[in-house]
PDB file of C-alpha atoms and ligand atoms in Angstrom:
ATOM      1  CA  MET A   1      14.736  -1.067  12.797  1.00 68.00           C
ATOM      2  CA  LYS A   2      17.664   0.741  12.368  1.00 73.00           C
ATOM      3  CA  ILE A   3      16.554   4.596  11.157  1.00 75.00           C
ATOM      4  CA  SER A   4      19.063   7.014   9.329  1.00 77.00           C
ATOM      5  CA  ARG A   5      19.466   9.058   7.442  1.00 77.00           C
ATOM      6  CA  LYS A   6      20.644   7.874   4.614  1.00 75.00           C
ATOM      7  CA  LYS A   7      17.428   6.081   4.442  1.00 77.00           C
ATOM      8  CA  ILE A   8      14.764   8.609   5.889  1.00 75.00           C
ATOM      9  CA  THR A   9      16.784  10.750   2.582  1.00 75.00           C
ATOM     10  CA  SER A  10      16.453   7.572   0.085  1.00 79.00           C
ATOM     11  CA  GLU A  11      15.472   7.872  -3.790  1.00 89.00           C
ATOM     12  CA  PHE A  12      12.266   6.000  -2.292  1.00 90.00           C
ATOM     13  CA  VAL A  13      10.981   8.179   0.162  1.00 91.00           C
ATOM     14  CA  LYS A  14      11.538  11.023  -2.981  1.00 93.00           C
ATOM     15  CA  LYS A  15       9.328   8.649  -5.395  1.00 94.00           C
ATOM     16  CA  VAL A  16       6.487   7.480  -3.520  1.00 95.00           C
ATOM     17  CA  GLN A  17       6.287  11.395  -2.893  1.00 95.00           C
ATOM     18  CA  GLU A  18       6.224  12.742  -6.278  1.00 96.00           C
ATOM     19  CA  LEU A  19       4.712   9.445  -7.735  1.00 95.00           C
ATOM     20  CA  SER A  20       1.568   9.588  -5.273  1.00 96.00           C
ATOM     21  CA  GLY A  21       1.709  13.619  -4.853  1.00 97.00           C
ATOM     22  CA  GLU A  22       1.214  13.009  -0.907  1.00 97.00           C
ATOM     23  CA  ASN A  23       3.119  14.421   1.900  1.00 96.00           C
ATOM     24  CA  VAL A  24       3.684  11.354   3.717  1.00 96.00           C
ATOM     25  CA  TYR A  25       5.252  13.860   6.539  1.00 96.00           C
ATOM     26  CA  ALA A  26       1.857  15.558   7.379  1.00 97.00           C
ATOM     27  CA  CYS A  27       1.417  11.810   8.937  1.00 98.00           C
ATOM     28  CA  TYR A  28       1.157  11.936  12.488  1.00 98.00           C
ATOM     29  CA  GLN A  29       0.496   8.600  13.459  1.00 98.00           C
ATOM     30  CA  CYS A  30      -2.998   9.537  14.654  1.00 98.00           C
ATOM     31  CA  GLY A  31      -3.878   5.810  13.314  1.00 97.00           C
ATOM     32  CA  LYS A  32      -7.387   6.755  12.402  1.00 97.00           C
ATOM     33  CA  CYS A  33      -6.221   5.502   9.098  1.00 97.00           C
ATOM     34  CA  SER A  34      -5.655   1.735  10.402  1.00 97.00           C
ATOM     35  CA  ALA A  35      -9.088   1.128  12.909  1.00 96.00           C
ATOM     36  CA  GLY A  36     -11.196   2.554   9.606  1.00 93.00           C
ATOM     37  CA  CYS A  37      -9.603   0.270   7.421  1.00 95.00           C
ATOM     38  CA  PRO A  38     -12.208  -2.967   7.138  1.00 94.00           C
ATOM     39  CA  LEU A  39      -8.818  -4.978   5.518  1.00 92.00           C
ATOM     40  CA  VAL A  40      -7.121  -4.682   8.528  1.00 93.00           C
ATOM     41  CA  GLU A  41      -7.238  -8.182  10.340  1.00 94.00           C
ATOM     42  CA  HIS A  42      -5.734 -10.079   7.783  1.00 93.00           C
ATOM     43  CA  MET A  43      -2.685  -6.815   7.432  1.00 95.00           C
ATOM     44  CA  ASP A  44       0.962  -7.622   8.189  1.00 95.00           C
ATOM     45  CA  ILE A  45       1.753  -4.644   8.620  1.00 97.00           C
ATOM     46  CA  LEU A  46      -0.882  -1.933   9.769  1.00 97.00           C
ATOM     47  CA  PRO A  47      -1.753   1.084   7.373  1.00 97.00           C
ATOM     48  CA  HIS A  48      -0.199   3.591   9.128  1.00 98.00           C
ATOM     49  CA  THR A  49       2.551   1.855  10.128  1.00 97.00           C
ATOM     50  CA  ILE A  50       2.913   1.697   6.774  1.00 97.00           C
ATOM     51  CA  ILE A  51       3.291   5.810   6.551  1.00 97.00           C
ATOM     52  CA  ARG A  52       5.548   5.309   9.453  1.00 96.00           C
ATOM     53  CA  LEU A  53       7.857   2.942   7.583  1.00 95.00           C
ATOM     54  CA  ILE A  54       7.534   5.335   4.352  1.00 95.00           C
ATOM     55  CA  GLN A  55       9.335   8.559   6.782  1.00 95.00           C
ATOM     56  CA  ILE A  56      11.697   6.934   7.390  1.00 93.00           C
ATOM     57  CA  GLY A  57      13.048   5.366   4.513  1.00 92.00           C
ATOM     58  CA  SER A  58      12.442   1.480   5.643  1.00 92.00           C
ATOM     59  CA  LYS A  59      11.649  -0.264   2.146  1.00 90.00           C
ATOM     60  CA  ASP A  60      12.565  -3.205   2.868  1.00 89.00           C
ATOM     61  CA  GLU A  61       9.658  -4.395   5.328  1.00 91.00           C
ATOM     62  CA  ILE A  62       7.067  -2.584   2.661  1.00 90.00           C
ATOM     63  CA  LEU A  63       8.378  -4.876  -0.168  1.00 82.00           C
ATOM     64  CA  GLU A  64       7.720  -8.319   2.873  1.00 87.00           C
ATOM     65  CA  SER A  65       4.261  -7.131   3.437  1.00 91.00           C
ATOM     66  CA  LYS A  66       1.623  -8.435   1.641  1.00 90.00           C
ATOM     67  CA  THR A  67      -0.271  -5.636   3.457  1.00 94.00           C
ATOM     68  CA  VAL A  68       0.294  -3.009   0.252  1.00 92.00           C
ATOM     69  CA  TRP A  69      -1.508  -5.898  -1.980  1.00 89.00           C
ATOM     70  CA  LEU A  70      -4.312  -6.810   0.405  1.00 90.00           C
ATOM     71  CA  CYS A  71      -5.379  -3.366   0.543  1.00 92.00           C
ATOM     72  CA  SER A  72      -8.702  -3.003  -2.099  1.00 88.00           C
ATOM     73  CA  THR A  73      -8.142   1.487  -2.034  1.00 89.00           C
ATOM     74  CA  CYS A  74     -11.600   0.934  -0.422  1.00 91.00           C
ATOM     75  CA  LEU A  75     -11.257   5.026   0.285  1.00 92.00           C
ATOM     76  CA  GLN A  76     -11.808   4.933   4.207  1.00 93.00           C
ATOM     77  CA  CYS A  77      -8.732   5.885   5.660  1.00 95.00           C
ATOM     78  CA  MET A  78      -8.340   9.048   3.516  1.00 94.00           C
ATOM     79  CA  ALA A  79     -12.316  10.257   4.211  1.00 94.00           C
ATOM     80  CA  LYS A  80     -11.025   9.271   8.013  1.00 94.00           C
ATOM     81  CA  CYS A  81      -7.715  11.626   7.356  1.00 97.00           C
ATOM     82  CA  PRO A  82      -7.529  14.628  10.201  1.00 97.00           C
ATOM     83  CA  LYS A  83      -4.146  15.853   7.955  1.00 97.00           C
ATOM     84  CA  GLY A  84      -5.655  15.012   4.178  1.00 96.00           C
ATOM     85  CA  VAL A  85      -3.463  11.988   4.105  1.00 97.00           C
ATOM     86  CA  ASP A  86      -4.694  10.349   0.734  1.00 97.00           C
ATOM     87  CA  VAL A  87      -3.315   6.760   2.099  1.00 97.00           C
ATOM     88  CA  ALA A  88      -5.112   4.328  -0.392  1.00 95.00           C
ATOM     89  CA  LYS A  89      -2.692   6.456  -3.169  1.00 95.00           C
ATOM     90  CA  ILE A  90      -0.190   5.627  -1.411  1.00 96.00           C
ATOM     91  CA  MET A  91      -0.725   2.133  -1.578  1.00 94.00           C
ATOM     92  CA  ASP A  92      -1.403   2.334  -4.723  1.00 91.00           C
ATOM     93  CA  THR A  93       2.273   3.779  -5.378  1.00 94.00           C
ATOM     94  CA  LEU A  94       4.217   1.417  -3.477  1.00 94.00           C
ATOM     95  CA  ARG A  95       2.238  -1.188  -5.584  1.00 90.00           C
ATOM     96  CA  GLU A  96       3.935   0.617  -8.951  1.00 89.00           C
ATOM     97  CA  ILE A  97       6.832   1.178  -7.525  1.00 90.00           C
ATOM     98  CA  LEU A  98       7.069  -2.607  -6.367  1.00 86.00           C
ATOM     99  CA  LYS A  99       5.997  -4.061  -9.780  1.00 84.00           C
ATOM    100  CA  ARG A 100       8.755  -1.860 -11.559  1.00 86.00           C
ATOM    101  CA  GLU A 101      11.070  -4.003  -9.691  1.00 85.00           C
ATOM    102  CA  GLY A 102       9.449  -6.870 -11.239  1.00 80.00           C
ATOM    103  CA  VAL A 103       7.652  -7.454  -7.698  1.00 76.00           C
ATOM    104  CA  ASP A 104       3.470  -8.829  -8.382  1.00 73.00           C
ATOM    105  CA  LYS A 105       1.558  -9.920  -5.511  1.00 71.00           C
ATOM    106  CA  ALA A 106      -1.609  -9.492  -7.410  1.00 66.00           C
ATOM    107  CA  GLU A 107      -0.896 -12.962  -8.757  1.00 66.00           C
ATOM    108  CA  LEU A 108      -4.126 -12.371 -11.614  1.00 64.00           C
ATOM    109  CA  LYS A 109      -3.684 -16.174 -13.370  1.00 67.00           C
ATOM    110  CA  LYS A 110      -3.810 -17.866  -9.995  1.00 69.00           C
ATOM    111  CA  ILE A 111      -7.091 -17.233  -9.405  1.00 67.00           C
ATOM    112  CA  ALA A 112      -8.556 -20.703 -10.173  1.00 69.00           C
ATOM    113  CA  ASP A 113     -10.878 -21.021 -13.502  1.00 70.00           C
ATOM    114  CA  LYS A 114     -14.170 -21.618 -11.225  1.00 69.00           C
ATOM    115  CA  MET A 115     -13.840 -19.068  -9.235  1.00 70.00           C
ATOM    116  CA  TRP A 116     -14.146 -16.272 -11.959  1.00 67.00           C
ATOM    117  CA  LYS A 117     -17.973 -16.944 -11.908  1.00 71.00           C
ATOM    118  CA  LYS A 118     -18.127 -17.171  -8.239  1.00 72.00           C
ATOM    119  CA  LEU A 119     -16.483 -13.915  -7.360  1.00 66.00           C
ATOM    120  CA  PRO A 120     -18.127 -10.926  -6.090  1.00 66.00           C
ATOM    121  CA  GLN A 121     -17.000  -8.152  -9.797  1.00 68.00           C
ATOM    122  CA  GLN A 122     -15.689  -5.629  -6.859  1.00 67.00           C
ATOM    123  CA  ALA A 123     -13.477  -8.125  -6.030  1.00 67.00           C
ATOM    124  CA  LEU A 124     -12.791  -8.550 -10.075  1.00 65.00           C
ATOM    125  CA  VAL A 125     -12.693  -5.317 -10.206  1.00 68.00           C
ATOM    126  CA  VAL A 126      -9.498  -4.419  -7.392  1.00 68.00           C
ATOM    127  CA  ARG A 127      -7.703  -7.319  -8.561  1.00 66.00           C
ATOM    128  CA  PHE A 128      -7.527  -5.631 -12.375  1.00 64.00           C
ATOM    129  CA  ARG A 129      -6.946  -2.588 -11.176  1.00 67.00           C
ATOM    130  CA  LYS A 130      -3.559  -4.096  -9.253  1.00 67.00           C
ATOM    131  CA  CYS A 131      -2.682  -5.693 -12.522  1.00 61.00           C
ATOM    132  CA  SER A 132      -3.487  -2.779 -15.015  1.00 58.00           C
ATOM    133  CA  GLN A 133      -1.346   0.389 -12.370  1.00 54.00           C
TER     134      GLN A 133
HETATM  135  S1  SF4 B   1      -8.204   1.910   1.163  1.00 88.07           S
HETATM  136 FE1  SF4 B   1      -6.656   0.608   1.592  1.00 88.07          FE
HETATM  137  S2  SF4 B   1      -5.473   0.537   3.386  1.00 88.07           S
HETATM  138 FE2  SF4 B   1      -6.914   2.741   3.259  1.00 88.07          FE
HETATM  139  S3  SF4 B   1      -8.646   1.677   4.511  1.00 88.07           S
HETATM  140 FE3  SF4 B   1      -9.221   0.765   2.216  1.00 88.07          FE
HETATM  141  S4  SF4 B   1      -8.144  -1.761   2.213  1.00 88.07           S
HETATM  142 FE4  SF4 B   1      -7.592  -0.122   3.983  1.00 88.07          FE
HETATM  143  S1  SF4 B   2      -4.773   9.097   9.808  1.00 88.07           S
HETATM  144 FE1  SF4 B   2      -3.597  10.090   8.506  1.00 88.07          FE
HETATM  145  S2  SF4 B   2      -2.519  10.904  10.371  1.00 88.07           S
HETATM  146 FE2  SF4 B   2      -3.665   9.237  11.088  1.00 88.07          FE
HETATM  147  S3  SF4 B   2      -2.076   7.688  10.928  1.00 88.07           S
HETATM  148 FE3  SF4 B   2      -3.325   7.879   8.870  1.00 88.07          FE
HETATM  149  S4  SF4 B   2      -1.953   9.010   7.232  1.00 88.07           S
HETATM  150 FE4  SF4 B   2      -1.011   9.404   9.260  1.00 88.07          FE
END
C-alpha cells in the first residue's frame, strides 16, 4: 500500500468527513470497534482498518471491500470507541459515496421471493436502509 500526500489530502477523505460529520483523524487505531463488531468474522477488512484506509486516502481498497456492505449499523463500534468516532456513520457515508459512483452491493433484487417471509425483519430493514440512503 503506497501512502502519499496526494492521497491523504484527496477529495475522498474530505468528502467522508464532510458527509459523515466525523473526524476520522481522531481514531488512534486501538481496535476496540473491531473487537466489538458482531460481524467481524465475515469481513475482509476490519472496521478499524477501514478507518485507517480513509485516513490515508486509500479509496480503491475500500471500494473493493465487502466490509462496508456487511456492516449492519448495529452501533456496537460507536459505543466502544474511546474517541467518540461513529464508525457506523462512516460506513453509511462510504456506502453513500460508493452508490453515487454506481457501486451498489446491497443487491435487494437478489433476495429470492421465497426468502422474503423467512428473513428476520431486522435483516430486511438494514438491507433497505443500505438501498435508500
Ligand atoms: S455498526 Fe457495523 S462496523 Fe460497527 S459494530 Fe455494527 S456491524 Fe460492526
Ligand atoms: S474504537 Fe475508535 S479509536 Fe479505536 S480503532 Fe475504532 S474508531 Fe479508532
